[in-house]
Coordinates of C-alpha atoms in Angstrom, one line a residue:
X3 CA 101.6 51.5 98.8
X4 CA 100.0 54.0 96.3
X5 CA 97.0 52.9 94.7
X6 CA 96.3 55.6 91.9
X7 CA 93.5 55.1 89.5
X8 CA 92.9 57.0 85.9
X9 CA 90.8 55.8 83.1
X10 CA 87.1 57.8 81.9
X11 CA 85.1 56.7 84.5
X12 CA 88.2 57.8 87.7
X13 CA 86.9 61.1 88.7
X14 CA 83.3 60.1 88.8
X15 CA 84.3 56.6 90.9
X16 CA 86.7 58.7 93.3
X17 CA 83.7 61.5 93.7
X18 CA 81.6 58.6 95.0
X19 CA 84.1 57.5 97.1
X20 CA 84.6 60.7 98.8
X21 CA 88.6 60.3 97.3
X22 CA 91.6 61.9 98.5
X23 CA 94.2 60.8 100.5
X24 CA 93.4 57.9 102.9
X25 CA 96.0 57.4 105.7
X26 CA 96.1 53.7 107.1
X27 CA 97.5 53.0 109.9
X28 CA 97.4 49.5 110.5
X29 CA 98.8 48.8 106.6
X30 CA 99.5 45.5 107.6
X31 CA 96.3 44.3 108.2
X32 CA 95.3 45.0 104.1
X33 CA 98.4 44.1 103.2
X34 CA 96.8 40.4 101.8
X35 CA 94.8 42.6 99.5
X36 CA 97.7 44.2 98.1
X37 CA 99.6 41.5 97.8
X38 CA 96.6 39.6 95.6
X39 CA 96.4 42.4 93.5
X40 CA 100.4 42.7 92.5
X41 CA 99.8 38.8 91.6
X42 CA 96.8 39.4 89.5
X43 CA 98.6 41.9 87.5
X44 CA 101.1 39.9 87.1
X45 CA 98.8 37.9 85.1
X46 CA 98.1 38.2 81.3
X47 CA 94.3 36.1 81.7
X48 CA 90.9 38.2 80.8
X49 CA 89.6 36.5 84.4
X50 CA 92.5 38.3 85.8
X51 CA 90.6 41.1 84.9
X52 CA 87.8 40.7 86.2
X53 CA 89.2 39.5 89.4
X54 CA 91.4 42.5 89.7
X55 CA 88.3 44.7 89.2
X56 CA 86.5 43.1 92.0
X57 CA 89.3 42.6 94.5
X58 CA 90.0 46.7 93.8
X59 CA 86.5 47.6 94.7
X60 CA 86.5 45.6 98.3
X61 CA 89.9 47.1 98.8
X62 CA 88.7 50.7 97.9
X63 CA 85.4 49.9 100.3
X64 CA 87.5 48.5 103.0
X65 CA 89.7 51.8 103.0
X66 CA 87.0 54.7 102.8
X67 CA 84.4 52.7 105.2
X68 CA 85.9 49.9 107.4
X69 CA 88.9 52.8 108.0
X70 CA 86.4 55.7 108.5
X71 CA 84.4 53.8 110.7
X72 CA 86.7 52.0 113.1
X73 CA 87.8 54.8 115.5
X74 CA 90.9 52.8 117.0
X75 CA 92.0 53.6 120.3
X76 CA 94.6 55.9 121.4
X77 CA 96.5 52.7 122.9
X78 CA 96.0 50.6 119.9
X79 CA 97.3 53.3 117.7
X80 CA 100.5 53.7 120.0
X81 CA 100.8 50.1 119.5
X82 CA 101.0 50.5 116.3
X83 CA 102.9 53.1 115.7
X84 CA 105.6 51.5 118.4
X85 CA 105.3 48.2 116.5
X86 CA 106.0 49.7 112.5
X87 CA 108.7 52.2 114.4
X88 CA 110.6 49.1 115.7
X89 CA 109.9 46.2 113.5
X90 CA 113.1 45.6 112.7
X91 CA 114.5 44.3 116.2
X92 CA 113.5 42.2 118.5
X93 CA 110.3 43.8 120.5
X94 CA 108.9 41.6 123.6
X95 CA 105.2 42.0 124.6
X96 CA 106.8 43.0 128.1
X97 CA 108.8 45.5 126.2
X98 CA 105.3 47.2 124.3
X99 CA 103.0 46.6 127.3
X100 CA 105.8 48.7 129.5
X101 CA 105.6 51.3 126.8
X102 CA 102.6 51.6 126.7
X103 CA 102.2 51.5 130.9
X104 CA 99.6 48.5 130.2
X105 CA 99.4 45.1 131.6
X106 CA 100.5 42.3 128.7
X107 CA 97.2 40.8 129.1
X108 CA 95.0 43.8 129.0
X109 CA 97.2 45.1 125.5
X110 CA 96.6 41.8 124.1
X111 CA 92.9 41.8 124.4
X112 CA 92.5 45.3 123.6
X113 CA 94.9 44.7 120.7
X114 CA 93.1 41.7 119.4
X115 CA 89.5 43.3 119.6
X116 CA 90.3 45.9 117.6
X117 CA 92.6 44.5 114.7
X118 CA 91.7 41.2 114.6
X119 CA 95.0 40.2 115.8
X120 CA 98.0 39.8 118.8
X121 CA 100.6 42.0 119.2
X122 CA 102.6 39.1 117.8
X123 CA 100.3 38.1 115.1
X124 CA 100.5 41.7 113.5
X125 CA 104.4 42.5 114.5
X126 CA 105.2 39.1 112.3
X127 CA 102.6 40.5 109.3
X128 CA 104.3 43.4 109.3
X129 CA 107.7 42.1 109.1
X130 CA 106.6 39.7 106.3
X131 CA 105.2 42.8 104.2
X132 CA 108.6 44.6 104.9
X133 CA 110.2 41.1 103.7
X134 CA 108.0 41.1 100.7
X135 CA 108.9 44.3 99.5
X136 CA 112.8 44.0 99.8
X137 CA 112.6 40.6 97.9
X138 CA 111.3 42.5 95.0
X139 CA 112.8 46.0 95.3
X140 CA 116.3 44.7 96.6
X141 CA 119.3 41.8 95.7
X142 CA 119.6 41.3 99.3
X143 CA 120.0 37.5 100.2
X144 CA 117.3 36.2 101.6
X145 CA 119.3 35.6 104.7
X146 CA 119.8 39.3 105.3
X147 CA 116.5 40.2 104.3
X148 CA 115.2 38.3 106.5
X149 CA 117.5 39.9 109.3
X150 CA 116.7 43.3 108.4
X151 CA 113.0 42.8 109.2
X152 CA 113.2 41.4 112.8
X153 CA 113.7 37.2 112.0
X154 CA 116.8 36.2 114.1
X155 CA 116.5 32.8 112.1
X156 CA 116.5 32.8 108.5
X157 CA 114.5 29.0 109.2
X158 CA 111.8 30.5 111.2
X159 CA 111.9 33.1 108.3
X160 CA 111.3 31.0 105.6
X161 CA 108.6 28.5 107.1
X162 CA 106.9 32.2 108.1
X163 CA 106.9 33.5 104.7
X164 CA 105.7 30.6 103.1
X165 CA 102.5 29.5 105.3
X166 CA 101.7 33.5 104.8
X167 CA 102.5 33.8 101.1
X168 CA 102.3 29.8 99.9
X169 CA 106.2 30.1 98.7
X170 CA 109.5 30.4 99.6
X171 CA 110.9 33.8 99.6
X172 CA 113.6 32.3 97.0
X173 CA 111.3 30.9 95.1
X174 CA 109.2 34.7 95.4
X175 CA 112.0 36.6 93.6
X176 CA 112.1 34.0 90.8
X177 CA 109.0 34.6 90.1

């Protein structure tokens, strides 16, 4: 995602903010964020506005401090990395810990401590996101959509997507 801002006031808000380019690496994590703000813009309300304005702001703050901040670890980064290189296919925590030359346990904890989730937790975020982002870019069937992102079961798929997002992913390209 690109998040570009322009108006009178940019330059001087992207001078406080030290602007440039911020890389994320764990993209999944403010992917909730994201996702709140395509809804609000979505939305023709003056509240919609305001809450746009403010959810922008934590983003922003979340990005330039929380990211700047947080030194993640060399094996949480490879994690990562392994995790958004293989989304797409089945990937067992035996598989990653091996990778990794960890033992499961220890790559959970570690994991969990430093992005507030399990291996599993953030692999199935991730694959959501991708989901997300097919639905709307893409006339894919929900079926295959849900196959290209790593669900071997379109079920599981579905009842995934909707306790993350609060609707079906038919339903989310109606919209």
């Amino acid at each position: 995602h690109w998040i570009h801002l322009c108006g009178r006031l940019a330059p001087q808000f992207a001078g406080q903010m030290g602007a440039g380019i911020l890389p994320v690496h764990h993209a999944a994590l403010y992917g909730d964020m994201v996702d709140r703000l395509l809804d609000l813009g979505r939305q023709a309300a003056r509240a919609a506005e305001v809450q746009t304005s403010c959810l922008l702001s934590e983003l922003l703050h979340k990005l330039v401090f929380e990211t700047a901040e947080t030194v993640q670890s060399d094996v949480c980064r490879q994690a990562i990395q392994y995790l958004e290189q293989h989304y797409a296919r089945r990937v067992t925590l035996e598989e990653l810990s091996g990778h990794l030359y960890l033992s499961q346990a220890y790559l959970i904890r570690r994991f969990k401590a430093e992005t507030g989730y399990t291996p599993h937790e953030y692999l199935t975020r991730l694959r959501l996101l991708k989901a997300r982002q097919r639905l709307w870019y893409s006339n894919e069937p929900v079926e295959a959509v849900g196959r290209a992102v790593g669900f071997e079961h379109t079920s599981y798929f579905i009842r995934q997507y909707k306790a993350q997002y609060g609707v079906t992913p038919g339903a989310e390209r109606r919209l």
